[in-house]
Coordinates of C-alpha atoms and ligand atoms in Angstrom, one line a residue:
M196 CA 24.4 -10.4 15.7
G197 CA 21.5 -12.5 16.5
K198 CA 22.8 -16.0 17.8
V199 CA 26.2 -16.9 16.1
T200 CA 24.6 -20.4 15.2
G201 CA 21.0 -19.2 14.9
F202 CA 20.8 -19.9 11.4
L203 CA 21.9 -23.3 11.6
E204 CA 19.8 -24.0 14.5
F205 CA 16.1 -22.6 13.9
D206 CA 14.0 -22.7 10.7
R207 CA 12.0 -19.8 9.6
L208 CA 8.5 -19.3 11.6
E209 CA 5.6 -18.1 9.7
Q210 CA 3.0 -16.1 11.3
E211 CA -0.1 -18.0 11.7
Y212 CA -3.5 -17.2 10.0
E213 CA -7.1 -17.7 11.4
P214 CA -8.4 -20.7 9.6
V215 CA -10.3 -19.7 6.4
A216 CA -13.6 -20.9 7.2
R217 CA -13.6 -18.7 10.3
R218 CA -12.1 -15.5 8.8
V219 CA -14.3 -15.1 5.8
R220 CA -17.0 -14.7 8.4
H221 CA -15.4 -11.4 9.4
Y222 CA -13.7 -8.2 8.3
K223 CA -11.1 -8.2 10.9
E224 CA -7.3 -8.9 10.6
F225 CA -6.7 -12.3 11.0
V226 CA -3.0 -12.8 11.0
I227 CA -1.4 -14.0 14.4
G228 CA 1.6 -12.3 15.0
L229 CA 4.7 -14.0 16.6
S230 CA 5.0 -14.2 20.3
A231 CA 7.8 -12.6 22.0
D232 CA 9.9 -15.9 22.2
Q233 CA 9.0 -16.8 18.5
A234 CA 10.3 -13.4 17.6
K235 CA 13.4 -13.7 19.6
I236 CA 14.2 -17.2 17.6
Q237 CA 13.5 -15.4 14.4
G238 CA 15.7 -12.6 15.4
A239 CA 18.7 -15.2 16.4
R240 CA 18.7 -16.7 12.8
C241 CA 19.9 -13.1 11.5
M242 CA 23.5 -13.5 10.5
D243 CA 24.4 -9.9 10.4
C244 CA 26.2 -10.4 7.2
G245 CA 29.0 -7.9 6.2
T246 CA 26.8 -6.1 3.7
P247 CA 23.4 -6.3 4.8
F248 CA 21.3 -6.6 1.4
C249 CA 18.0 -6.7 3.5
N250 CA 18.8 -3.1 4.2
H251 CA 19.4 -2.2 1.1
G252 CA 16.2 -4.1 -0.4
C253 CA 14.0 -2.3 2.2
P254 CA 13.1 1.3 0.7
V255 CA 13.2 3.2 4.0
H256 CA 16.5 1.4 4.7
N257 CA 15.3 -0.2 7.9
L258 CA 18.6 -1.1 10.1
I259 CA 17.3 -4.8 10.0
P260 CA 20.4 -6.6 11.4
D261 CA 20.4 -4.1 14.4
F262 CA 16.7 -4.5 15.4
N263 CA 17.0 -8.3 14.8
D264 CA 20.0 -8.7 17.3
L265 CA 18.0 -6.3 19.9
V266 CA 14.9 -8.7 19.9
W267 CA 17.1 -11.6 20.2
R268 CA 18.5 -10.1 23.3
G269 CA 15.2 -9.3 24.5
D270 CA 15.7 -5.4 24.3
W271 CA 12.4 -4.5 22.6
R272 CA 12.4 -0.8 24.0
Q273 CA 15.7 -0.1 22.0
A274 CA 14.4 -1.9 19.1
I275 CA 11.4 0.4 18.7
E276 CA 13.8 3.2 18.6
V277 CA 15.8 1.9 16.1
L278 CA 12.8 0.9 14.0
H279 CA 11.3 4.5 14.1
S280 CA 14.5 6.0 13.3
T281 CA 13.8 4.8 9.6
N282 CA 10.0 4.4 9.5
N283 CA 7.2 6.4 11.1
F284 CA 4.8 3.5 10.6
P285 CA 5.9 0.3 11.1
E286 CA 2.6 -1.1 12.1
F287 CA 1.5 -0.5 8.6
T288 CA 4.7 -2.1 6.8
G289 CA 4.7 -5.0 9.3
R290 CA 1.4 -5.8 8.2
I291 CA 1.0 -5.1 4.4
C292 CA 4.3 -4.7 3.1
P293 CA 5.4 -7.5 0.5
A294 CA 8.8 -7.5 2.3
P295 CA 11.3 -7.0 -0.5
C296 CA 14.0 -6.9 2.3
E297 CA 13.5 -10.7 2.8
A298 CA 14.1 -11.1 -0.8
A299 CA 17.3 -9.6 -0.4
C300 CA 17.9 -11.7 2.8
T301 CA 21.2 -13.4 2.4
L302 CA 19.7 -16.5 4.1
N303 CA 17.3 -16.4 1.0
I304 CA 20.3 -17.6 -1.4
N305 CA 20.0 -21.0 -0.2
D306 CA 17.8 -21.2 2.7
D307 CA 14.5 -19.3 4.1
P308 CA 15.1 -15.9 4.6
V309 CA 14.8 -14.3 8.2
G310 CA 11.0 -13.4 8.9
I311 CA 12.0 -9.7 9.0
K312 CA 8.4 -8.4 8.4
S313 CA 6.9 -10.5 11.5
I314 CA 9.8 -9.0 13.7
E315 CA 8.8 -5.6 12.7
H316 CA 5.1 -6.4 13.3
A317 CA 6.2 -7.6 16.8
I318 CA 8.2 -4.8 17.6
I319 CA 5.8 -2.0 16.7
D320 CA 2.6 -3.8 18.2
R321 CA 4.8 -4.6 21.6
A322 CA 5.5 -1.1 21.5
W323 CA 2.1 0.3 21.4
S324 CA 0.8 -2.1 23.9
Q325 CA 3.4 -1.1 26.4
G326 CA 2.7 2.6 25.8
W327 CA 6.1 3.3 24.3
V328 CA 5.0 5.2 21.4
K329 CA 4.3 8.6 22.2
P330 CA 4.0 12.2 20.9
Q331 CA 7.1 13.8 20.0
P332 CA 6.3 17.5 19.8
A333 CA 9.2 19.8 18.6
A334 CA 11.0 21.7 21.0
A335 CA 11.0 25.1 19.3
R336 CA 8.8 26.3 16.5
T337 CA 10.3 27.7 13.2
G338 CA 7.5 30.1 12.5
K339 CA 7.3 28.7 8.8
S340 CA 4.1 26.7 7.5
V341 CA 3.6 23.9 5.3
A342 CA 0.5 22.7 3.4
V343 CA 0.3 18.8 2.8
V344 CA -2.2 17.8 0.1
G345 CA -3.2 14.2 0.6
S346 CA -3.2 12.2 3.7
G347 CA -2.1 8.7 2.6
P348 CA 1.2 7.4 3.8
A349 CA 3.3 9.7 2.0
G350 CA 1.4 12.8 3.1
L351 CA 1.4 11.4 6.7
A352 CA 4.8 10.7 6.9
A353 CA 5.7 14.0 5.6
A354 CA 3.8 15.8 8.0
Q355 CA 5.1 13.9 10.7
Q356 CA 8.5 14.6 10.1
L357 CA 8.0 18.4 9.4
A358 CA 5.9 19.0 12.6
R359 CA 8.7 17.3 14.5
A360 CA 11.2 19.8 12.6
G361 CA 8.9 22.6 14.3
H362 CA 7.1 23.7 11.1
A363 CA 3.2 24.5 11.4
V364 CA 1.8 21.6 9.1
T365 CA -1.8 21.2 7.8
V366 CA -3.1 18.3 5.8
F367 CA -5.8 18.6 3.3
E368 CA -7.9 15.7 2.6
K369 CA -10.8 15.7 0.3
N370 CA -12.1 12.2 1.8
S371 CA -13.7 12.4 5.1
R372 CA -11.3 10.2 6.8
I373 CA -7.5 10.5 7.0
G374 CA -5.3 7.6 5.5
G375 CA -5.6 7.6 1.6
L376 CA -5.2 4.1 0.3
L377 CA -4.4 2.8 3.8
R378 CA -8.2 4.0 4.6
Y379 CA -10.1 3.4 1.4
G380 CA -8.3 0.9 -0.7
I381 CA -6.7 -1.8 1.5
P382 CA -9.3 -3.8 3.1
D383 CA -9.9 -3.9 7.0
F384 CA -8.8 -7.7 7.0
K385 CA -5.2 -6.8 6.1
L386 CA -5.2 -3.4 8.0
E387 CA -7.5 -2.4 10.8
K388 CA -8.2 1.4 10.7
S389 CA -7.5 1.7 14.3
H390 CA -3.9 1.7 13.5
I391 CA -4.3 4.9 11.5
D392 CA -6.5 6.6 14.2
R393 CA -3.9 5.8 16.9
R394 CA -1.3 7.7 14.6
I395 CA -3.6 10.7 13.8
E396 CA -3.9 11.3 17.5
Q397 CA -0.2 11.2 18.2
M398 CA 0.1 13.4 15.1
R399 CA -2.5 16.2 16.5
A400 CA -0.5 16.0 19.9
E401 CA 2.5 17.0 17.6
G402 CA 0.7 19.9 16.1
V403 CA -0.4 18.7 12.9
V404 CA -3.8 20.0 11.6
F405 CA -6.0 17.8 9.8
R406 CA -8.7 19.5 7.5
T407 CA -10.9 16.5 5.9
G408 CA -13.5 17.1 3.3
V409 CA -11.5 19.8 1.5
L410 CA -10.6 19.1 -2.2
V411 CA -7.6 21.1 -3.4
G412 CA -8.3 22.5 -6.9
A413 CA -10.7 20.2 -9.0
L414 CA -11.0 16.5 -10.1
P415 CA -11.3 15.6 -14.1
A416 CA -14.9 15.7 -15.1
G417 CA -16.8 12.3 -14.7
S418 CA -13.7 10.9 -12.8
K419 CA -14.8 8.1 -10.6
V420 CA -12.1 8.9 -8.1
T421 CA -13.3 8.7 -4.1
N422 CA -14.3 12.3 -3.2
D423 CA -16.3 13.3 -0.3
A424 CA -15.3 17.1 -0.4
V425 CA -17.6 19.5 1.2
E426 CA -15.4 22.4 0.4
T427 CA -12.8 23.4 -2.1
V428 CA -9.6 25.3 -1.8
A429 CA -7.7 27.0 -4.7
P430 CA -4.3 26.2 -5.3
A431 CA -3.4 29.9 -5.4
Q432 CA -4.9 30.1 -1.8
L433 CA -2.6 27.6 -0.6
M434 CA 0.4 29.2 -2.5
A435 CA -0.4 32.4 -0.7
E436 CA -1.0 31.1 2.8
F437 CA 1.9 28.7 3.2
D438 CA 5.5 28.7 2.9
A439 CA 5.4 25.2 1.1
V440 CA 3.3 22.9 -0.4
L441 CA 3.8 19.1 -0.8
L442 CA 1.6 17.3 -3.4
A443 CA 1.0 14.0 -2.0
G444 CA -2.5 13.3 -3.5
G445 CA -1.7 9.6 -4.9
A446 CA -2.3 8.1 -8.4
E447 CA -5.8 7.9 -8.5
L448 CA -6.9 7.5 -12.0
S449 CA -8.0 3.8 -12.3
R450 CA -6.8 1.8 -15.9
D451 CA -10.2 1.1 -17.6
L452 CA -10.9 -1.6 -20.2
P453 CA -12.8 0.0 -22.9
V454 CA -14.0 -2.9 -24.7
P455 CA -17.9 -3.4 -25.9
G456 CA -20.2 -3.5 -23.0
R457 CA -18.0 -1.6 -20.8
E458 CA -21.2 0.9 -19.7
L459 CA -23.1 -1.9 -18.4
D460 CA -24.5 -2.0 -14.8
G461 CA -22.4 -4.5 -12.7
V462 CA -19.1 -3.4 -14.5
H463 CA -17.1 -1.5 -11.8
F464 CA -13.6 -0.4 -11.0
A465 CA -12.0 -1.9 -7.9
M466 CA -11.8 1.4 -6.5
E467 CA -15.6 1.9 -6.4
F468 CA -16.1 -1.5 -4.7
L469 CA -13.4 -1.5 -2.0
P470 CA -14.0 1.9 -0.5
Q471 CA -17.6 1.1 -0.1
Q472 CA -16.8 -1.7 2.1
N473 CA -14.2 0.1 4.2
K474 CA -16.8 2.9 4.7
V475 CA -19.6 0.4 5.8
L476 CA -17.4 -1.1 8.5
A477 CA -16.4 2.5 9.6
G478 CA -20.1 3.0 9.9
D479 CA -20.5 5.6 7.3
T480 CA -23.6 5.5 5.0
V481 CA -23.1 4.5 1.7
E482 CA -25.7 4.7 -1.3
G483 CA -25.8 2.5 -4.2
R484 CA -23.8 -0.1 -2.5
I485 CA -22.1 -2.9 -4.9
S486 CA -22.7 -6.2 -3.5
A487 CA -21.2 -9.4 -4.5
A488 CA -23.5 -11.6 -2.4
G489 CA -24.8 -14.5 -4.3
K490 CA -23.1 -13.5 -7.3
H491 CA -20.5 -14.9 -9.7
V492 CA -17.7 -12.4 -9.5
I493 CA -14.7 -11.9 -12.1
V494 CA -11.9 -9.8 -11.2
I495 CA -9.7 -8.6 -14.1
G496 CA -6.4 -8.1 -12.8
G497 CA -4.3 -10.2 -11.2
G498 CA -2.3 -7.8 -8.6
D499 CA -2.7 -6.7 -4.9
T500 CA -6.0 -4.5 -5.7
G501 CA -7.2 -7.7 -7.5
S502 CA -6.7 -10.0 -4.6
D503 CA -8.3 -7.5 -2.0
C504 CA -11.4 -7.9 -4.6
V505 CA -11.3 -11.5 -4.2
G506 CA -11.1 -11.4 -0.2
T507 CA -13.9 -8.9 0.1
S508 CA -16.1 -10.9 -2.5
N509 CA -15.6 -13.8 -0.5
R510 CA -16.7 -12.1 2.4
H511 CA -19.8 -10.7 1.0
G512 CA -20.8 -14.4 0.2
A513 CA -20.0 -14.2 -3.5
A514 CA -21.4 -17.5 -5.5
S515 CA -17.8 -18.0 -7.2
V516 CA -14.9 -15.9 -7.6
T517 CA -12.7 -16.0 -10.5
Q518 CA -9.5 -13.6 -11.3
F519 CA -8.0 -13.1 -14.7
E520 CA -4.4 -11.9 -15.3
L521 CA -3.3 -10.9 -18.7
L522 CA 0.4 -12.3 -18.4
P523 CA 0.9 -15.7 -18.4
M524 CA 1.3 -17.8 -15.3
P525 CA 4.8 -17.1 -13.6
P526 CA 7.1 -20.0 -12.4
E527 CA 6.3 -21.2 -8.8
Q528 CA 9.6 -20.7 -7.7
E529 CA 12.2 -18.4 -8.9
D530 CA 15.7 -19.1 -10.0
K531 CA 17.5 -17.7 -6.8
P532 CA 20.9 -17.5 -8.0
L533 CA 19.8 -15.5 -11.2
V534 CA 17.6 -13.0 -9.3
W535 CA 18.6 -12.7 -5.6
P536 CA 18.8 -10.0 -4.1
Y537 CA 16.4 -8.6 -6.1
W538 CA 12.4 -8.9 -6.2
P539 CA 11.5 -12.1 -7.9
I540 CA 8.7 -12.7 -10.7
R541 CA 6.9 -15.7 -9.1
L542 CA 3.7 -17.1 -8.6
R543 CA 2.0 -15.4 -5.6
T544 CA -0.7 -16.9 -3.8
S545 CA -2.2 -14.3 -1.3
S546 CA -4.2 -15.1 1.9
S547 CA -7.3 -14.0 -0.3
H548 CA -6.6 -16.7 -2.9
E549 CA -6.4 -19.4 -0.3
E550 CA -10.0 -18.4 0.8
G551 CA -11.4 -19.5 -2.6
C552 CA -10.6 -18.1 -6.2
A553 CA -10.3 -19.8 -9.6
R554 CA -7.2 -18.0 -11.3
E555 CA -6.7 -17.6 -14.8
F556 CA -3.6 -16.5 -16.8
A557 CA -2.8 -15.4 -20.3
I558 CA -6.3 -14.3 -20.9
A559 CA -7.7 -11.2 -22.2
T560 CA -11.2 -9.8 -22.2
Q561 CA -12.9 -9.0 -25.5
A562 CA -16.2 -7.8 -24.5
F563 CA -18.7 -7.6 -21.4
V564 CA -22.0 -9.3 -22.3
A565 CA -25.6 -8.0 -21.6
G566 CA -28.1 -10.0 -19.9
S567 CA -31.4 -10.7 -21.9
R568 CA -34.9 -8.8 -21.7
K569 CA -35.3 -7.0 -18.2
D570 CA -31.5 -7.5 -17.6
K571 CA -30.4 -6.1 -21.1
G572 CA -28.8 -3.1 -19.1
R573 CA -26.7 -5.4 -16.5
V574 CA -23.7 -7.6 -17.1
A575 CA -24.3 -11.3 -17.6
G576 CA -21.2 -12.4 -18.6
L577 CA -17.9 -11.9 -20.7
K578 CA -15.9 -12.9 -23.8
T579 CA -12.4 -13.7 -23.5
V580 CA -9.4 -15.2 -25.8
Q581 CA -6.1 -16.7 -24.3
V582 CA -3.2 -14.9 -25.3
Q583 CA 0.5 -15.8 -25.6
P584 CA 3.8 -13.7 -25.9
Q585 CA 5.3 -13.4 -29.4
G586 CA 7.9 -10.8 -30.5
G587 CA 7.8 -8.7 -27.2
R588 CA 3.8 -8.5 -27.5
L589 CA 0.9 -10.4 -26.2
V590 CA -1.2 -12.0 -29.2
E591 CA -4.4 -13.6 -29.2
V592 CA -4.4 -17.3 -29.7
P593 CA -6.9 -18.3 -32.5
G594 CA -9.6 -20.7 -31.4
T595 CA -9.4 -19.9 -27.9
E596 CA -12.5 -17.8 -27.4
K597 CA -14.6 -18.4 -24.3
E598 CA -17.7 -17.2 -22.7
W599 CA -18.0 -16.6 -18.9
K600 CA -21.0 -16.2 -16.6
A601 CA -20.3 -13.1 -14.6
D602 CA -22.9 -10.8 -12.5
L603 CA -20.4 -8.5 -11.2
V604 CA -16.9 -7.4 -12.9
L605 CA -14.2 -5.6 -11.0
L606 CA -11.5 -3.8 -12.8
A607 CA -8.4 -4.1 -11.0
M608 CA -5.7 -3.3 -13.6
G609 CA -3.7 -0.9 -11.7
F610 CA -3.7 3.1 -11.9
T611 CA -2.6 5.2 -14.7
A612 CA -1.8 8.7 -13.2
P613 CA -2.6 11.4 -10.7
A614 CA -5.6 13.7 -11.6
A615 CA -3.9 15.9 -14.1
T616 CA -6.3 18.6 -13.1
V617 CA -4.9 19.0 -9.7
L618 CA -1.2 19.3 -11.1
E619 CA -2.3 21.7 -14.0
A620 CA -3.9 24.1 -11.2
F621 CA -0.5 24.2 -9.6
G622 CA 1.4 24.5 -12.9
V623 CA 3.3 21.5 -12.1
E624 CA 5.1 19.9 -15.0
R625 CA 4.3 16.3 -15.8
D626 CA 6.6 13.4 -16.9
G627 CA 5.9 11.0 -19.5
R628 CA 3.7 9.0 -17.6
G629 CA 1.3 11.9 -16.3
N630 CA 3.2 11.9 -12.6
A631 CA 4.6 15.1 -11.0
R632 CA 7.7 15.7 -12.4
A633 CA 10.5 16.1 -9.6
G634 CA 13.8 14.1 -9.1
T635 CA 14.8 12.3 -5.7
G636 CA 18.3 13.7 -5.4
L637 CA 19.7 14.7 -2.3
R638 CA 20.1 18.4 -3.6
D639 CA 17.1 19.0 -5.8
G640 CA 14.7 16.0 -4.6
Y641 CA 11.1 16.3 -4.7
R642 CA 11.0 19.7 -5.9
T643 CA 8.6 20.6 -8.8
N644 CA 9.1 23.1 -11.6
V645 CA 6.9 25.4 -9.2
P646 CA 9.0 27.1 -6.5
K647 CA 7.9 26.1 -3.3
V648 CA 5.8 23.2 -4.5
F649 CA 7.1 19.8 -3.8
A650 CA 5.6 16.5 -4.8
A651 CA 6.0 12.7 -3.4
G652 CA 4.5 9.3 -3.1
D653 CA 2.5 7.9 -5.8
M654 CA 1.6 11.4 -7.1
R655 CA 5.4 11.9 -8.1
R656 CA 6.4 8.0 -8.9
G657 CA 3.2 6.4 -9.9
Q658 CA 1.3 3.6 -8.3
S659 CA 3.6 1.8 -5.9
L660 CA 3.7 0.7 -2.1
V661 CA 3.3 2.2 1.1
V662 CA 6.6 1.6 2.1
W663 CA 7.8 3.7 -0.8
A664 CA 5.3 6.3 -0.1
I665 CA 6.6 6.4 3.6
R666 CA 10.2 6.9 2.3
E667 CA 9.2 9.6 -0.2
G668 CA 7.2 11.3 2.4
R669 CA 10.3 11.2 4.7
Q670 CA 12.6 12.5 2.2
A671 CA 10.4 15.2 0.9
A672 CA 10.1 16.5 4.3
R673 CA 14.0 16.7 4.6
A674 CA 13.8 18.7 1.1
I675 CA 11.2 21.1 2.3
D676 CA 13.1 21.5 5.7
E677 CA 16.2 22.4 4.0
A678 CA 14.3 24.7 1.6
L679 CA 12.7 26.6 4.3
M680 CA 15.8 26.8 7.0
G681 CA 18.9 26.8 4.8
A682 CA 19.9 23.4 6.5
T683 CA 18.1 20.3 7.8
T684 CA 18.9 17.8 10.3
L685 CA 16.0 15.5 9.2
P686 CA 17.2 11.9 7.9
A687 CA 17.9 11.2 4.2
Ligands
FAD172 C1 -6.7 -1.8 -3.4 C2 -5.0 -1.4 -2.9 C3 -4.6 -2.4 -2.1 C4 -3.3 -2.1 -1.9 N1 -2.2 -2.8 -1.2 C5 -1.4 -2.7 -0.8 C6 -0.5 -3.5 0.1 O1 -0.8 -4.5 0.7 N2 0.9 -3.2 0.5 C7 1.4 -2.1 -0.1 O2 2.7 -1.7 0.4 N3 0.8 -1.1 -1.0 C8 -0.7 -1.3 -1.3 N4 -1.2 -0.7 -2.1 C9 -0.5 0.4 -2.6 C10 -0.5 1.5 -1.6 O3 -1.6 1.8 -1.0 C11 -0.2 3.2 -2.3 O4 1.0 2.9 -2.9 C12 0.1 4.1 -1.2 O5 -1.1 4.3 -0.4 C13 0.6 5.6 -1.8 O6 0.5 6.3 -0.8 P1 0.2 8.0 -1.4 O7 0.2 8.7 0.1 O8 1.4 8.3 -2.4 O9 -1.0 8.3 -1.8 P2 -2.5 7.6 -1.5 O10 -2.6 6.6 -0.3 O11 -3.2 7.3 -2.8 O12 -3.1 9.1 -0.8 C14 -3.5 10.0 -1.7 C15 -4.4 10.9 -0.5 O13 -4.5 12.3 -1.4 C16 -6.1 12.5 -1.4 N5 -6.2 13.7 -2.6 C17 -5.8 13.5 -3.8 N6 -6.0 14.4 -4.4 C18 -6.5 15.5 -3.6 C19 -6.8 16.8 -3.6 N7 -6.6 17.6 -4.9 N8 -7.3 17.7 -2.4 C20 -7.3 17.0 -1.4 N9 -6.8 15.7 -1.2 C21 -6.6 14.9 -2.3 C22 -6.7 11.2 -1.9 O14 -8.2 11.6 -1.4 C23 -5.9 10.3 -0.9 O15 -6.6 10.4 0.4 C24 -2.7 -1.1 -2.4 C25 -3.3 0.0 -3.1 C26 -4.7 -0.4 -3.7 C27 -5.4 0.4 -4.4
SF4_173 S1 9.3 -1.9 5.7 FE1 8.9 -3.7 4.3 S2 11.0 -3.9 3.0 FE2 11.4 -2.9 4.7 S3 11.9 -4.1 6.6 FE3 9.8 -3.5 6.7 S4 8.8 -5.5 5.4 FE4 10.8 -5.1 5.0

């Protein structure tokens, strides 16, 4: 275990951020990772408690006390081996995971938790810089082939595991670049895209074939889902050509706000706005660019996606940024004895909020208001009312109606489901929420009702987190390997 008295001697160290005034002038990452000495001290705080709740709180079950101890002892080489044994892409989670492990840390009961995420970040960055992350091609080929539809973290994790098990893996991606929401949703200032590119090179060397710009099946008519496809492949063709198919297409349909004025120019889904910025930074040509420069921006939706819209709008040079959340403001501090080791509901202030944003809670949008005369097709404001919980519902509070000025409105209210057309084309049943129906059990996990078709990630579980997508991709790969070979040595 770390240092026996480490948790008594050392305080939690937070990773530092570049000052707001500097970082809003660029789109690069601004978190300054822990130095080797700082990470060592952080590792020393781990108590290696008999039951590692952190390990259970982490969806990929990272062996946290083990790598904490290795970092404390300076054995970074072994630390990355341990970290990679449960997580294909710690450079993603070490940057953007909300760290449910830290909520579950035993130290978090009456002190600050171990900075697990910052240690993970330090281990993987050191491993890359030292050249320790190398391709691991399979020792023998199985002769079996697998098609993976979707190149987000679920598809990538599955593809890497399957290739290392010796299968011939082809990843089909409708967009022009690999990465799913890592590439087109999450802004560069949270995750620079070179991290994805490096992994793609590693996976290519392990034998994974990537086919970009290829849509499998069809998207619903009129959907505003990101789609750069120049080619379409029919599901029947994949079924005929591959021994197994994994559907990892995410849950891409954005939740809409069908109130009067929704059709006005200047009202956009977050996932129209954010991908454009990432494309511009990648050097791609973007037509009809949505700019927040000089505008009064209102972001509807108080979650991560909304926060990313806030950060991006401020970098565009917005005149003002306001974020609406339908639910009432949660408490600033959770009641730890009541909620530990679970993920607490409390007020979360992201780095994007710190960069400038007015936050409004318990507020519902009733209508978008058009401008006058020549601007009558454009949004100029919106009408709201305060709401409050009553009888398990949110009800409007009379007399709280208000009008707001807005030149750009971004809808960031989450995602409803995957594209039904794709699942239907494979004949895959959907659950009550419209996701691909498949369990997660060790015996029948990730199998859909259609023989040899599996599903994982947001497409199976609904909108979630990168770390859950990695877990599902890894577990789906195990299920596929077992189905193809009759047995598997891939980890559960
Ligand atoms: C703006 C935003 C910010 C987020 N921030 C965070 C964060 O900070 N931390 C975190 O943990 N999570 C975050 N998330 C959630 C996280 O990104 C997702 O849960 C995760 O990416 C899901 O992974 P996935 O592989 O299942 O699907 P996705 O990442 O959605 O990838 C699916 C891929 O499949 C492709 N595809 C779909 N259908 C087809 C088809 N028919 N043919 C070919 N290709 C297809 C899509 O183009 C896409 O590339 C964020 C999400 C958004 C939208
Ligand atoms: S992946 Fe997320 S939950 Fe797991 S150890 Fe890393 S930060 Fe914690």
